[in-house]
Amino acid sequence: STRRGAFLTKAAAGVVTAATQLPGISPRLVHAAETTFAASIVSLEQHPHREAHPLLYAFEGVMALPRHRHFAGTLATVARHYDAVLTQASADGFLPETLGPDAGAGPERVDVLAQTLRIGCLLAAHRPQQPPDQLTLARLRAALAREVRPVGAVTFARASDAAQWNVWAAMFADQALDFATPLRDAHAGWRSDPLLV
């Protein structure tokens, strides 16, 4: 996208992470990514996206940098907005494409369902004293598991043509369902691994 917004936290976090793992990343690029990250978390606080997918990208960007100096302060913002997202979940665990009381019709996206479950698991790990609603997370997990066909494939959205498998949604679903298995050792390094989001 050529627009700015909170969703850019994920791309910015990717550049920041790459600079710690790969040689030769330009310091100017890292500085631009840091600046974008900082501006994007301000945008998340002041102008969160109404569309679920970019809003969840914003959450993923924040959660990808748990050692970042802004992480602790932004975690509460993510949790607050995430709780609002969960209130939009249907009884069977799906989310509308656009959030809010006047949300229009749109596809019930499998990748959005997977993103929501993954972020919920990460929030539960980082905020065990105030985890997201566990019943809703269980509904999300069950809904996502129902979308995985016996061959492991998923469609872009619920009720999509089964001949149109979506690799991106399948990758998101695989990771989210792995995250939703019983929590690992609380002292394990997975909570601080930026490559998990």
PDB file of C-alpha atoms in Angstrom, residues 18-111:
ATOM      1  CA  ALA A  18      16.413  -8.459   9.469  1.00  0.00           C
ATOM      2  CA  ALA A  19      19.066  -5.931  10.462  1.00  0.00           C
ATOM      3  CA  THR A  20      19.859  -7.987  13.557  1.00  0.00           C
ATOM      4  CA  GLN A  21      20.087 -11.237  11.580  1.00  0.00           C
ATOM      5  CA  LEU A  22      21.575 -10.327   8.197  1.00  0.00           C
ATOM      6  CA  PRO A  23      24.728  -8.438   7.251  1.00  0.00           C
ATOM      7  CA  GLY A  24      24.767  -5.412   4.986  1.00  0.00           C
ATOM      8  CA  ILE A  25      21.422  -3.799   5.834  1.00  0.00           C
ATOM      9  CA  SER A  26      21.785  -0.058   5.364  1.00  0.00           C
ATOM     10  CA  PRO A  27      21.709   1.993   8.586  1.00  0.00           C
ATOM     11  CA  ARG A  28      19.513   4.499   6.723  1.00  0.00           C
ATOM     12  CA  LEU A  29      16.996   1.751   6.014  1.00  0.00           C
ATOM     13  CA  VAL A  30      17.031   0.647   9.654  1.00  0.00           C
ATOM     14  CA  HIS A  31      16.527   4.245  10.769  1.00  0.00           C
ATOM     15  CA  ALA A  32      13.594   4.589   8.350  1.00  0.00           C
ATOM     16  CA  ALA A  33      12.103   1.366   9.702  1.00  0.00           C
ATOM     17  CA  GLU A  34      12.477   2.558  13.303  1.00  0.00           C
ATOM     18  CA  THR A  35      10.856   5.878  12.403  1.00  0.00           C
ATOM     19  CA  THR A  36       8.026   4.086  10.592  1.00  0.00           C
ATOM     20  CA  PHE A  37       7.536   1.731  13.525  1.00  0.00           C
ATOM     21  CA  ALA A  38       7.292   4.619  15.993  1.00  0.00           C
ATOM     22  CA  ALA A  39       4.844   6.552  13.783  1.00  0.00           C
ATOM     23  CA  SER A  40       2.769   3.435  13.189  1.00  0.00           C
ATOM     24  CA  ILE A  41       2.307   2.643  16.875  1.00  0.00           C
ATOM     25  CA  VAL A  42       1.120   6.225  17.385  1.00  0.00           C
ATOM     26  CA  SER A  43      -1.331   5.608  14.539  1.00  0.00           C
ATOM     27  CA  LEU A  44      -2.499   2.402  16.238  1.00  0.00           C
ATOM     28  CA  GLU A  45      -3.293   4.376  19.375  1.00  0.00           C
ATOM     29  CA  GLN A  46      -4.951   7.323  17.662  1.00  0.00           C
ATOM     30  CA  HIS A  47      -6.417   5.915  14.422  1.00  0.00           C
ATOM     31  CA  PRO A  48      -6.768   2.120  14.543  1.00  0.00           C
ATOM     32  CA  HIS A  49      -7.863   0.505  11.295  1.00  0.00           C
ATOM     33  CA  ARG A  50     -11.505  -0.510  10.993  1.00  0.00           C
ATOM     34  CA  GLU A  51     -10.547  -3.303   8.603  1.00  0.00           C
ATOM     35  CA  ALA A  52      -9.569  -6.416  10.546  1.00  0.00           C
ATOM     36  CA  HIS A  53      -6.644  -7.522   8.360  1.00  0.00           C
ATOM     37  CA  PRO A  54      -4.520  -4.330   8.558  1.00  0.00           C
ATOM     38  CA  LEU A  55      -5.415  -3.857  12.228  1.00  0.00           C
ATOM     39  CA  LEU A  56      -4.098  -7.341  12.956  1.00  0.00           C
ATOM     40  CA  TYR A  57      -0.955  -6.523  10.935  1.00  0.00           C
ATOM     41  CA  ALA A  58      -0.426  -3.639  13.341  1.00  0.00           C
ATOM     42  CA  PHE A  59      -0.743  -6.013  16.292  1.00  0.00           C
ATOM     43  CA  GLU A  60       1.653  -8.484  14.641  1.00  0.00           C
ATOM     44  CA  GLY A  61       4.251  -5.763  14.121  1.00  0.00           C
ATOM     45  CA  VAL A  62       4.181  -4.790  17.776  1.00  0.00           C
ATOM     46  CA  MET A  63       4.288  -8.414  18.941  1.00  0.00           C
ATOM     47  CA  ALA A  64       7.209  -9.171  16.605  1.00  0.00           C
ATOM     48  CA  LEU A  65       9.538  -6.903  18.606  1.00  0.00           C
ATOM     49  CA  PRO A  66       9.123  -7.879  22.266  1.00  0.00           C
ATOM     50  CA  ARG A  67      12.541  -6.411  23.121  1.00  0.00           C
ATOM     51  CA  HIS A  68      11.785  -3.061  21.494  1.00  0.00           C
ATOM     52  CA  ARG A  69      11.818  -0.034  23.800  1.00  0.00           C
ATOM     53  CA  HIS A  70       8.166   0.745  22.944  1.00  0.00           C
ATOM     54  CA  PHE A  71       6.902  -2.804  23.488  1.00  0.00           C
ATOM     55  CA  ALA A  72       5.806  -2.566  27.122  1.00  0.00           C
ATOM     56  CA  GLY A  73       3.954   0.684  26.585  1.00  0.00           C
ATOM     57  CA  THR A  74       2.258  -0.489  23.402  1.00  0.00           C
ATOM     58  CA  LEU A  75       1.263  -3.933  24.677  1.00  0.00           C
ATOM     59  CA  ALA A  76      -1.660  -2.499  26.660  1.00  0.00           C
ATOM     60  CA  THR A  77      -2.860  -0.663  23.531  1.00  0.00           C
ATOM     61  CA  VAL A  78      -2.734  -3.873  21.510  1.00  0.00           C
ATOM     62  CA  ALA A  79      -4.593  -5.755  24.246  1.00  0.00           C
ATOM     63  CA  ARG A  80      -7.302  -3.101  24.465  1.00  0.00           C
ATOM     64  CA  HIS A  81      -7.892  -3.039  20.712  1.00  0.00           C
ATOM     65  CA  TYR A  82      -7.664  -6.832  20.538  1.00  0.00           C
ATOM     66  CA  ASP A  83     -10.369  -7.227  23.175  1.00  0.00           C
ATOM     67  CA  ALA A  84     -12.574  -4.955  21.048  1.00  0.00           C
ATOM     68  CA  VAL A  85     -11.895  -7.180  18.022  1.00  0.00           C
ATOM     69  CA  LEU A  86     -12.972 -10.267  19.976  1.00  0.00           C
ATOM     70  CA  THR A  87     -16.337  -8.673  20.742  1.00  0.00           C
ATOM     71  CA  GLN A  88     -16.994  -8.742  16.979  1.00  0.00           C
ATOM     72  CA  ALA A  89     -16.552 -12.535  16.721  1.00  0.00           C
ATOM     73  CA  SER A  90     -19.645 -14.463  15.735  1.00  0.00           C
ATOM     74  CA  ALA A  91     -20.958 -17.322  17.861  1.00  0.00           C
ATOM     75  CA  ASP A  92     -19.084 -19.768  15.631  1.00  0.00           C
ATOM     76  CA  GLY A  93     -15.801 -17.850  15.815  1.00  0.00           C
ATOM     77  CA  PHE A  94     -15.614 -15.826  12.609  1.00  0.00           C
ATOM     78  CA  LEU A  95     -14.900 -12.111  12.333  1.00  0.00           C
ATOM     79  CA  PRO A  96     -16.295  -9.545   9.908  1.00  0.00           C
ATOM     80  CA  GLU A  97     -13.897  -8.039   7.403  1.00  0.00           C
ATOM     81  CA  THR A  98     -14.696  -4.533   8.671  1.00  0.00           C
ATOM     82  CA  LEU A  99     -15.102  -3.983  12.397  1.00  0.00           C
ATOM     83  CA  GLY A 100     -17.670  -1.819  14.119  1.00  0.00           C
ATOM     84  CA  PRO A 101     -21.432  -1.516  14.502  1.00  0.00           C
ATOM     85  CA  ASP A 102     -21.923  -0.507  10.883  1.00  0.00           C
ATOM     86  CA  ALA A 103     -19.711  -3.220   9.425  1.00  0.00           C
ATOM     87  CA  GLY A 104     -20.740  -4.135   5.926  1.00  0.00           C
ATOM     88  CA  ALA A 105     -20.861  -7.565   4.409  1.00  0.00           C
ATOM     89  CA  GLY A 106     -17.568  -9.066   3.376  1.00  0.00           C
ATOM     90  CA  PRO A 107     -15.828 -12.417   3.202  1.00  0.00           C
ATOM     91  CA  GLU A 108     -15.185 -14.279   6.444  1.00  0.00           C
ATOM     92  CA  ARG A 109     -11.454 -14.556   5.845  1.00  0.00           C
ATOM     93  CA  VAL A 110      -9.497 -17.563   7.064  1.00  0.00           C
ATOM     94  CA  ASP A 111      -6.239 -15.572   7.267  1.00  0.00           C
TER      95      ASP A 111
END
